[in-house]
């Protein structure tokens, strides 16, 4: 059994580049159009998200500092090395 295109329907092909190359003006126009479609966050949302990231980074730093100190204390007690 083979798969074929029904009669009357042609296969869709991707458009071929006719060697026109890169067009900076067209590219910038498309970038601008795409940037206008972006839903940008409000200043308030940006501040809240930034605060949450900084808080989580601080909590993570404190956690790893405590774990590092505990492991260091354990190594010093176990092997009697270090300050």
PDB file of N, CA and C in Angstrom:
ATOM      1  N   UNK A   1       0.853  -1.170   0.000  1.00  0.00           N
ATOM      2  CA  UNK A   1       0.000   0.000   0.000  1.00  0.00           C
ATOM      3  C   UNK A   1       0.899   1.233   0.000  1.00  0.00           C
ATOM      4  N   UNK A   2       0.640   2.170  -0.872  1.00  0.00           N
ATOM      5  CA  UNK A   2       1.455   3.380  -0.949  1.00  0.00           C
ATOM      6  C   UNK A   2       0.601   4.596  -0.635  1.00  0.00           C
ATOM      7  N   UNK A   3       1.266   5.594  -0.141  1.00  0.00           N
ATOM      8  CA  UNK A   3       0.583   6.850   0.180  1.00  0.00           C
ATOM      9  C   UNK A   3       0.776   7.785  -1.007  1.00  0.00           C
ATOM     10  N   UNK A   4      -0.301   8.346  -1.476  1.00  0.00           N
ATOM     11  CA  UNK A   4      -0.193   9.266  -2.602  1.00  0.00           C
ATOM     12  C   UNK A   4      -1.062  10.483  -2.358  1.00  0.00           C
ATOM     13  N   UNK A   5      -0.810  11.504  -3.127  1.00  0.00           N
ATOM     14  CA  UNK A   5      -1.588  12.730  -3.042  1.00  0.00           C
ATOM     15  C   UNK A   5      -2.888  12.539  -3.813  1.00  0.00           C
ATOM     16  N   UNK A   6      -4.033  12.868  -3.205  1.00  0.00           N
ATOM     17  CA  UNK A   6      -5.299  12.721  -3.924  1.00  0.00           C
ATOM     18  C   UNK A   6      -5.288  13.537  -5.213  1.00  0.00           C
ATOM     19  N   UNK A   7      -6.056  13.060  -6.188  1.00  0.00           N
ATOM     20  CA  UNK A   7      -6.102  13.767  -7.461  1.00  0.00           C
ATOM     21  C   UNK A   7      -6.649  15.171  -7.267  1.00  0.00           C
ATOM     22  N   UNK A   8      -6.132  16.085  -8.010  1.00  0.00           N
ATOM     23  CA  UNK A   8      -6.593  17.460  -7.939  1.00  0.00           C
ATOM     24  C   UNK A   8      -5.847  18.287  -6.907  1.00  0.00           C
ATOM     25  N   UNK A   9      -5.091  17.633  -6.033  1.00  0.00           N
ATOM     26  CA  UNK A   9      -4.321  18.364  -5.022  1.00  0.00           C
ATOM     27  C   UNK A   9      -2.845  18.217  -5.342  1.00  0.00           C
ATOM     28  N   UNK A  10      -2.163  19.309  -5.359  1.00  0.00           N
ATOM     29  CA  UNK A  10      -0.726  19.242  -5.595  1.00  0.00           C
ATOM     30  C   UNK A  10      -0.009  19.284  -4.258  1.00  0.00           C
ATOM     31  N   UNK A  11       1.184  18.758  -4.255  1.00  0.00           N
ATOM     32  CA  UNK A  11       1.977  18.807  -3.024  1.00  0.00           C
ATOM     33  C   UNK A  11       2.431  20.231  -2.769  1.00  0.00           C
ATOM     34  N   UNK A  12       2.399  20.598  -1.517  1.00  0.00           N
ATOM     35  CA  UNK A  12       2.850  21.935  -1.160  1.00  0.00           C
ATOM     36  C   UNK A  12       4.357  21.910  -1.038  1.00  0.00           C
ATOM     37  N   UNK A  13       5.005  22.864  -1.611  1.00  0.00           N
ATOM     38  CA  UNK A  13       6.453  22.950  -1.529  1.00  0.00           C
ATOM     39  C   UNK A  13       6.827  24.250  -0.846  1.00  0.00           C
ATOM     40  N   UNK A  14       8.011  24.237  -0.264  1.00  0.00           N
ATOM     41  CA  UNK A  14       8.489  25.456   0.374  1.00  0.00           C
ATOM     42  C   UNK A  14       8.962  26.422  -0.703  1.00  0.00           C
ATOM     43  N   UNK A  15       8.787  27.706  -0.481  1.00  0.00           N
ATOM     44  CA  UNK A  15       9.232  28.672  -1.483  1.00  0.00           C
ATOM     45  C   UNK A  15      10.737  28.582  -1.666  1.00  0.00           C
ATOM     46  N   UNK A  16      11.171  28.697  -2.884  1.00  0.00           N
ATOM     47  CA  UNK A  16      12.585  28.626  -3.197  1.00  0.00           C
ATOM     48  C   UNK A  16      13.189  30.016  -3.175  1.00  0.00           C
ATOM     49  N   UNK A  17      14.396  30.102  -2.650  1.00  0.00           N
ATOM     50  CA  UNK A  17      15.127  31.363  -2.647  1.00  0.00           C
ATOM     51  C   UNK A  17      15.773  31.524  -4.017  1.00  0.00           C
ATOM     52  N   UNK A  18      15.456  32.581  -4.698  1.00  0.00           N
ATOM     53  CA  UNK A  18      15.963  32.795  -6.041  1.00  0.00           C
ATOM     54  C   UNK A  18      17.337  33.450  -6.044  1.00  0.00           C
ATOM     55  N   UNK A  19      18.125  33.218  -5.023  1.00  0.00           N
ATOM     56  CA  UNK A  19      19.463  33.777  -4.981  1.00  0.00           C
ATOM     57  C   UNK A  19      19.485  35.260  -4.684  1.00  0.00           C
ATOM     58  N   UNK A  20      18.396  35.779  -4.104  1.00  0.00           N
ATOM     59  CA  UNK A  20      18.346  37.205  -3.828  1.00  0.00           C
ATOM     60  C   UNK A  20      19.274  37.588  -2.679  1.00  0.00           C
ATOM     61  N   UNK A  21      19.652  36.633  -1.840  1.00  0.00           N
ATOM     62  CA  UNK A  21      20.583  36.914  -0.751  1.00  0.00           C
ATOM     63  C   UNK A  21      19.909  37.577   0.431  1.00  0.00           C
ATOM     64  N   UNK A  22      20.724  38.080   1.308  1.00  0.00           N
ATOM     65  CA  UNK A  22      20.251  38.713   2.527  1.00  0.00           C
ATOM     66  C   UNK A  22      19.935  40.171   2.266  1.00  0.00           C
ATOM     67  N   UNK A  23      18.740  40.587   2.694  1.00  0.00           N
ATOM     68  CA  UNK A  23      18.327  41.972   2.512  1.00  0.00           C
ATOM     69  C   UNK A  23      18.196  42.615   3.893  1.00  0.00           C
ATOM     70  N   UNK A  24      19.169  43.432   4.304  1.00  0.00           N
ATOM     71  CA  UNK A  24      19.139  44.029   5.652  1.00  0.00           C
ATOM     72  C   UNK A  24      17.890  44.868   5.910  1.00  0.00           C
ATOM     73  N   UNK A  25      17.436  45.606   4.927  1.00  0.00           N
ATOM     74  CA  UNK A  25      16.259  46.459   5.107  1.00  0.00           C
ATOM     75  C   UNK A  25      15.025  45.603   5.399  1.00  0.00           C
ATOM     76  N   UNK A  26      14.850  44.555   4.633  1.00  0.00           N
ATOM     77  CA  UNK A  26      13.714  43.654   4.848  1.00  0.00           C
ATOM     78  C   UNK A  26      13.812  42.973   6.209  1.00  0.00           C
ATOM     79  N   UNK A  27      15.034  42.558   6.567  1.00  0.00           N
ATOM     80  CA  UNK A  27      15.248  41.904   7.854  1.00  0.00           C
ATOM     81  C   UNK A  27      14.868  42.832   9.007  1.00  0.00           C
ATOM     82  N   UNK A  28      15.338  44.058   8.973  1.00  0.00           N
ATOM     83  CA  UNK A  28      15.027  45.012  10.044  1.00  0.00           C
ATOM     84  C   UNK A  28      13.538  45.324  10.096  1.00  0.00           C
ATOM     85  N   UNK A  29      12.898  45.377   8.956  1.00  0.00           N
ATOM     86  CA  UNK A  29      11.461  45.623   8.910  1.00  0.00           C
ATOM     87  C   UNK A  29      10.704  44.473   9.585  1.00  0.00           C
ATOM     88  N   UNK A  30      11.139  43.227   9.314  1.00  0.00           N
ATOM     89  CA  UNK A  30      10.507  42.066   9.936  1.00  0.00           C
ATOM     90  C   UNK A  30      10.767  42.014  11.442  1.00  0.00           C
ATOM     91  N   UNK A  31      11.982  42.387  11.847  1.00  0.00           N
ATOM     92  CA  UNK A  31      12.316  42.414  13.278  1.00  0.00           C
ATOM     93  C   UNK A  31      11.452  43.437  13.998  1.00  0.00           C
ATOM     94  N   UNK A  32      11.292  44.593  13.406  1.00  0.00           N
ATOM     95  CA  UNK A  32      10.457  45.641  14.008  1.00  0.00           C
ATOM     96  C   UNK A  32       9.005  45.182  14.127  1.00  0.00           C
ATOM     97  N   UNK A  33       8.490  44.545  13.077  1.00  0.00           N
ATOM     98  CA  UNK A  33       7.108  44.053  13.110  1.00  0.00           C
ATOM     99  C   UNK A  33       6.944  42.996  14.196  1.00  0.00           C
ATOM    100  N   UNK A  34       7.934  42.133  14.342  1.00  0.00           N
ATOM    101  CA  UNK A  34       7.859  41.089  15.364  1.00  0.00           C
ATOM    102  C   UNK A  34       7.944  41.697  16.765  1.00  0.00           C
ATOM    103  N   UNK A  35       8.795  42.698  16.947  1.00  0.00           N
ATOM    104  CA  UNK A  35       8.947  43.346  18.254  1.00  0.00           C
ATOM    105  C   UNK A  35       7.662  44.046  18.678  1.00  0.00           C
ATOM    106  N   UNK A  36       6.904  44.545  17.713  1.00  0.00           N
ATOM    107  CA  UNK A  36       5.635  45.198  18.043  1.00  0.00           C
ATOM    108  C   UNK A  36       4.593  44.197  18.517  1.00  0.00           C
ATOM    109  N   UNK A  37       4.750  42.924  18.145  1.00  0.00           N
ATOM    110  CA  UNK A  37       3.794  41.895  18.566  1.00  0.00           C
ATOM    111  C   UNK A  37       4.106  41.313  19.939  1.00  0.00           C
ATOM    112  N   UNK A  38       5.277  41.622  20.478  1.00  0.00           N
ATOM    113  CA  UNK A  38       5.678  41.082  21.773  1.00  0.00           C
ATOM    114  C   UNK A  38       4.854  41.731  22.881  1.00  0.00           C
ATOM    115  N   UNK A  39       4.418  40.920  23.833  1.00  0.00           N
ATOM    116  CA  UNK A  39       3.723  41.447  25.007  1.00  0.00           C
ATOM    117  C   UNK A  39       4.778  41.712  26.076  1.00  0.00           C
ATOM    118  N   UNK A  40       5.109  42.969  26.263  1.00  0.00           N
ATOM    119  CA  UNK A  40       6.153  43.335  27.211  1.00  0.00           C
ATOM    120  C   UNK A  40       5.574  43.414  28.625  1.00  0.00           C
ATOM    121  N   UNK A  41       6.344  42.979  29.638  1.00  0.00           N
ATOM    122  CA  UNK A  41       5.848  43.067  31.017  1.00  0.00           C
ATOM    123  C   UNK A  41       5.802  44.513  31.492  1.00  0.00           C
ATOM    124  N   UNK A  42       4.925  44.746  32.460  1.00  0.00           N
ATOM    125  CA  UNK A  42       4.846  46.083  33.033  1.00  0.00           C
ATOM    126  C   UNK A  42       6.045  46.311  33.949  1.00  0.00           C
ATOM    127  N   UNK A  43       6.241  47.573  34.316  1.00  0.00           N
ATOM    128  CA  UNK A  43       7.352  47.887  35.224  1.00  0.00           C
ATOM    129  C   UNK A  43       7.163  47.165  36.558  1.00  0.00           C
ATOM    130  N   UNK A  44       5.922  47.114  37.035  1.00  0.00           N
ATOM    131  CA  UNK A  44       5.624  46.446  38.306  1.00  0.00           C
ATOM    132  C   UNK A  44       5.959  44.958  38.233  1.00  0.00           C
ATOM    133  N   UNK A  45       5.557  44.301  37.137  1.00  0.00           N
ATOM    134  CA  UNK A  45       5.855  42.876  36.982  1.00  0.00           C
ATOM    135  C   UNK A  45       7.359  42.631  36.925  1.00  0.00           C
ATOM    136  N   UNK A  46       8.072  43.514  36.255  1.00  0.00           N
ATOM    137  CA  UNK A  46       9.526  43.371  36.155  1.00  0.00           C
ATOM    138  C   UNK A  46      10.172  43.508  37.529  1.00  0.00           C
ATOM    139  N   UNK A  47       9.716  44.473  38.316  1.00  0.00           N
ATOM    140  CA  UNK A  47      10.277  44.682  39.654  1.00  0.00           C
ATOM    141  C   UNK A  47       9.982  43.494  40.565  1.00  0.00           C
ATOM    142  N   UNK A  48       8.762  42.963  40.502  1.00  0.00           N
ATOM    143  CA  UNK A  48       8.395  41.822  41.339  1.00  0.00           C
ATOM    144  C   UNK A  48       9.230  40.599  40.961  1.00  0.00           C
ATOM    145  N   UNK A  49       9.374  40.349  39.673  1.00  0.00           N
ATOM    146  CA  UNK A  49      10.154  39.200  39.216  1.00  0.00           C
ATOM    147  C   UNK A  49      11.623  39.352  39.592  1.00  0.00           C
ATOM    148  N   UNK A  50      12.163  40.553  39.433  1.00  0.00           N
ATOM    149  CA  UNK A  50      13.555  40.810  39.803  1.00  0.00           C
ATOM    150  C   UNK A  50      13.756  40.596  41.296  1.00  0.00           C
ATOM    151  N   UNK A  51      12.829  41.086  42.101  1.00  0.00           N
ATOM    152  CA  UNK A  51      12.918  40.885  43.550  1.00  0.00           C
ATOM    153  C   UNK A  51      12.861  39.418  43.922  1.00  0.00           C
ATOM    154  N   UNK A  52      11.999  38.660  43.256  1.00  0.00           N
ATOM    155  CA  UNK A  52      11.887  37.225  43.537  1.00  0.00           C
ATOM    156  C   UNK A  52      13.189  36.504  43.182  1.00  0.00           C
ATOM    157  N   UNK A  53      13.789  36.871  42.064  1.00  0.00           N
ATOM    158  CA  UNK A  53      15.052  36.241  41.656  1.00  0.00           C
ATOM    159  C   UNK A  53      16.155  36.569  42.650  1.00  0.00           C
ATOM    160  N   UNK A  54      16.259  37.831  43.051  1.00  0.00           N
ATOM    161  CA  UNK A  54      17.285  38.212  44.025  1.00  0.00           C
ATOM    162  C   UNK A  54      17.074  37.519  45.366  1.00  0.00           C
ATOM    163  N   UNK A  55      15.815  37.405  45.814  1.00  0.00           N
ATOM    164  CA  UNK A  55      15.515  36.720  47.067  1.00  0.00           C
ATOM    165  C   UNK A  55      15.912  35.250  46.998  1.00  0.00           C
ATOM    166  N   UNK A  56      15.554  34.585  45.905  1.00  0.00           N
ATOM    167  CA  UNK A  56      15.890  33.169  45.768  1.00  0.00           C
ATOM    168  C   UNK A  56      17.402  32.962  45.667  1.00  0.00           C
ATOM    169  N   UNK A  57      18.101  33.877  44.999  1.00  0.00           N
ATOM    170  CA  UNK A  57      19.558  33.780  44.906  1.00  0.00           C
ATOM    171  C   UNK A  57      20.187  33.950  46.291  1.00  0.00           C
ATOM    172  N   UNK A  58      19.653  34.863  47.096  1.00  0.00           N
ATOM    173  CA  UNK A  58      20.159  35.078  48.453  1.00  0.00           C
ATOM    174  C   UNK A  58      19.914  33.858  49.322  1.00  0.00           C
ATOM    175  N   UNK A  59      18.719  33.307  49.244  1.00  0.00           N
ATOM    176  CA  UNK A  59      18.393  32.105  50.026  1.00  0.00           C
ATOM    177  C   UNK A  59      19.296  30.943  49.620  1.00  0.00           C
ATOM    178  N   UNK A  60      19.525  30.799  48.318  1.00  0.00           N
ATOM    179  CA  UNK A  60      20.390  29.726  47.830  1.00  0.00           C
ATOM    180  C   UNK A  60      21.820  29.912  48.325  1.00  0.00           C
ATOM    181  N   UNK A  61      22.316  31.146  48.298  1.00  0.00           N
ATOM    182  CA  UNK A  61      23.672  31.425  48.805  1.00  0.00           C
ATOM    183  C   UNK A  61      23.794  31.074  50.279  1.00  0.00           C
ATOM    184  N   UNK A  62      22.821  31.462  51.058  1.00  0.00           N
ATOM    185  CA  UNK A  62      22.844  31.168  52.501  1.00  0.00           C
ATOM    186  C   UNK A  62      22.800  29.658  52.730  1.00  0.00           C
ATOM    187  N   UNK A  63      21.937  28.955  51.991  1.00  0.00           N
ATOM    188  CA  UNK A  63      21.827  27.506  52.130  1.00  0.00           C
ATOM    189  C   UNK A  63      23.165  26.831  51.845  1.00  0.00           C
ATOM    190  N   UNK A  64      23.798  27.173  50.716  1.00  0.00           N
ATOM    191  CA  UNK A  64      25.058  26.520  50.369  1.00  0.00           C
ATOM    192  C   UNK A  64      26.194  26.937  51.297  1.00  0.00           C
ATOM    193  N   UNK A  65      26.143  28.151  51.840  1.00  0.00           N
ATOM    194  CA  UNK A  65      27.144  28.549  52.831  1.00  0.00           C
ATOM    195  C   UNK A  65      27.033  27.675  54.071  1.00  0.00           C
ATOM    196  N   UNK A  66      25.809  27.463  54.551  1.00  0.00           N
ATOM    197  CA  UNK A  66      25.601  26.630  55.744  1.00  0.00           C
ATOM    198  C   UNK A  66      26.032  25.184  55.474  1.00  0.00           C
ATOM    199  N   UNK A  67      25.648  24.642  54.314  1.00  0.00           N
ATOM    200  CA  UNK A  67      26.038  23.269  53.974  1.00  0.00           C
ATOM    201  C   UNK A  67      27.556  23.163  53.874  1.00  0.00           C
ATOM    202  N   UNK A  68      28.214  24.143  53.259  1.00  0.00           N
ATOM    203  CA  UNK A  68      29.667  24.136  53.126  1.00  0.00           C
ATOM    204  C   UNK A  68      30.339  24.183  54.495  1.00  0.00           C
ATOM    205  N   UNK A  69      29.825  25.023  55.374  1.00  0.00           N
ATOM    206  CA  UNK A  69      30.394  25.100  56.723  1.00  0.00           C
ATOM    207  C   UNK A  69      30.216  23.781  57.480  1.00  0.00           C
ATOM    208  N   UNK A  70      29.046  23.171  57.337  1.00  0.00           N
ATOM    209  CA  UNK A  70      28.790  21.898  58.019  1.00  0.00           C
ATOM    210  C   UNK A  70      29.713  20.800  57.493  1.00  0.00           C
ATOM    211  N   UNK A  71      29.898  20.736  56.193  1.00  0.00           N
ATOM    212  CA  UNK A  71      30.790  19.725  55.624  1.00  0.00           C
ATOM    213  C   UNK A  71      32.226  19.994  56.054  1.00  0.00           C
ATOM    214  N   UNK A  72      32.633  21.261  56.031  1.00  0.00           N
ATOM    215  CA  UNK A  72      33.984  21.609  56.477  1.00  0.00           C
ATOM    216  C   UNK A  72      34.212  21.236  57.931  1.00  0.00           C
ATOM    217  N   UNK A  73      33.230  21.508  58.791  1.00  0.00           N
ATOM    218  CA  UNK A  73      33.338  21.140  60.206  1.00  0.00           C
ATOM    219  C   UNK A  73      33.454  19.626  60.348  1.00  0.00           C
ATOM    220  N   UNK A  74      32.656  18.890  59.591  1.00  0.00           N
ATOM    221  CA  UNK A  74      32.721  17.429  59.646  1.00  0.00           C
ATOM    222  C   UNK A  74      34.066  16.890  59.211  1.00  0.00           C
ATOM    223  N   UNK A  75      34.636  17.462  58.153  1.00  0.00           N
ATOM    224  CA  UNK A  75      35.943  17.014  57.675  1.00  0.00           C
ATOM    225  C   UNK A  75      37.022  17.340  58.701  1.00  0.00           C
ATOM    226  N   UNK A  76      36.939  18.543  59.291  1.00  0.00           N
ATOM    227  CA  UNK A  76      37.941  18.912  60.302  1.00  0.00           C
ATOM    228  C   UNK A  76      37.858  17.992  61.517  1.00  0.00           C
ATOM    229  N   UNK A  77      36.651  17.679  61.952  1.00  0.00           N
ATOM    230  CA  UNK A  77      36.492  16.807  63.111  1.00  0.00           C
ATOM    231  C   UNK A  77      36.925  15.374  62.795  1.00  0.00           C
ATOM    232  N   UNK A  78      36.586  14.910  61.599  1.00  0.00           N
ATOM    233  CA  UNK A  78      36.879  13.519  61.223  1.00  0.00           C
ATOM    234  C   UNK A  78      38.369  13.303  61.010  1.00  0.00           C
ATOM    235  N   UNK A  79      39.021  14.209  60.293  1.00  0.00           N
ATOM    236  CA  UNK A  79      40.423  14.013  59.940  1.00  0.00           C
ATOM    237  C   UNK A  79      41.391  14.866  60.752  1.00  0.00           C
ATOM    238  N   UNK A  80      40.881  15.808  61.516  1.00  0.00           N
ATOM    239  CA  UNK A  80      41.743  16.656  62.335  1.00  0.00           C
ATOM    240  C   UNK A  80      42.641  17.578  61.523  1.00  0.00           C
ATOM    241  N   UNK A  81      42.148  17.967  60.322  1.00  0.00           N
ATOM    242  CA  UNK A  81      42.941  18.866  59.487  1.00  0.00           C
ATOM    243  C   UNK A  81      42.182  20.180  59.331  1.00  0.00           C
ATOM    244  N   UNK A  82      42.882  21.177  58.888  1.00  0.00           N
ATOM    245  CA  UNK A  82      42.248  22.464  58.654  1.00  0.00           C
ATOM    246  C   UNK A  82      42.339  23.350  59.876  1.00  0.00           C
ATOM    247  N   UNK A  83      41.813  24.571  59.732  1.00  0.00           N
ATOM    248  CA  UNK A  83      41.951  25.573  60.773  1.00  0.00           C
ATOM    249  C   UNK A  83      41.018  25.368  61.859  1.00  0.00           C
TER     250      UNK A  83
END
